[in-house]
Amino acid sequence: MPFTVQDLIKDKPAPVAIEKTESVQTALELMIKGDFSQLPVVSKNNCIEGIITSDSIIHSLNHLDLSIGGLGVEHATRG
């Protein structure tokens, strides 16, 4: 019997995601708490806008000459 996506996600917690307006510090806290190496970046109405990864954060820190406190998710989003 085939399953729909709705069948598979029923009664599951919502995926962990972050908005572009958040700080990289918040993204890192969510990544560490959930043992994730990446998070989807979503708009206010939960449309996927890209992805933030531990590598994209390191790359942005290296190239933008900003501290972790000054880096926003929009600076490190891919996609």
mmCIF file of C-alpha atoms in Angstrom, residues 7 13 16 28 30 35 39-40 42 44-45 47-49 57-58 61 68-69 72 75:
data_model
loop_
_atom_site.group_PDB
_atom_site.id
_atom_site.type_symbol
_atom_site.label_atom_id
_atom_site.label_comp_id
_atom_site.label_asym_id
_atom_site.label_seq_id
_atom_site.Cartn_x
_atom_site.Cartn_y
_atom_site.Cartn_z
ATOM 1 C CA ASP A 7 0.868 9.854 6.161
ATOM 2 C CA PRO A 13 7.308 17.344 15.243
ATOM 3 C CA VAL A 16 13.646 22.739 12.690
ATOM 4 C CA LEU A 28 24.369 27.564 15.602
ATOM 5 C CA LEU A 30 19.726 25.195 17.023
ATOM 6 C CA ASP A 35 23.030 17.750 16.377
ATOM 7 C CA LEU A 39 19.185 24.004 8.641
ATOM 8 C CA PRO A 40 16.633 25.065 6.053
ATOM 9 C CA VAL A 42 12.551 29.822 5.485
ATOM 10 C CA LYS A 44 7.943 34.220 7.400
ATOM 11 C CA ASN A 45 5.308 32.058 5.669
ATOM 12 C CA CYS A 47 8.656 28.878 2.156
ATOM 13 C CA ILE A 48 12.169 27.518 1.766
ATOM 14 C CA GLU A 49 14.641 30.217 0.715
ATOM 15 C CA ILE A 57 29.010 29.901 8.297
ATOM 16 C CA ILE A 58 32.777 29.327 8.379
ATOM 17 C CA LEU A 61 33.165 34.439 8.688
ATOM 18 C CA ILE A 68 30.034 35.676 14.916
ATOM 19 C CA GLY A 69 27.900 38.284 16.721
ATOM 20 C CA GLY A 72 23.204 37.179 10.161
ATOM 21 C CA HIS A 75 25.071 36.344 5.164
#
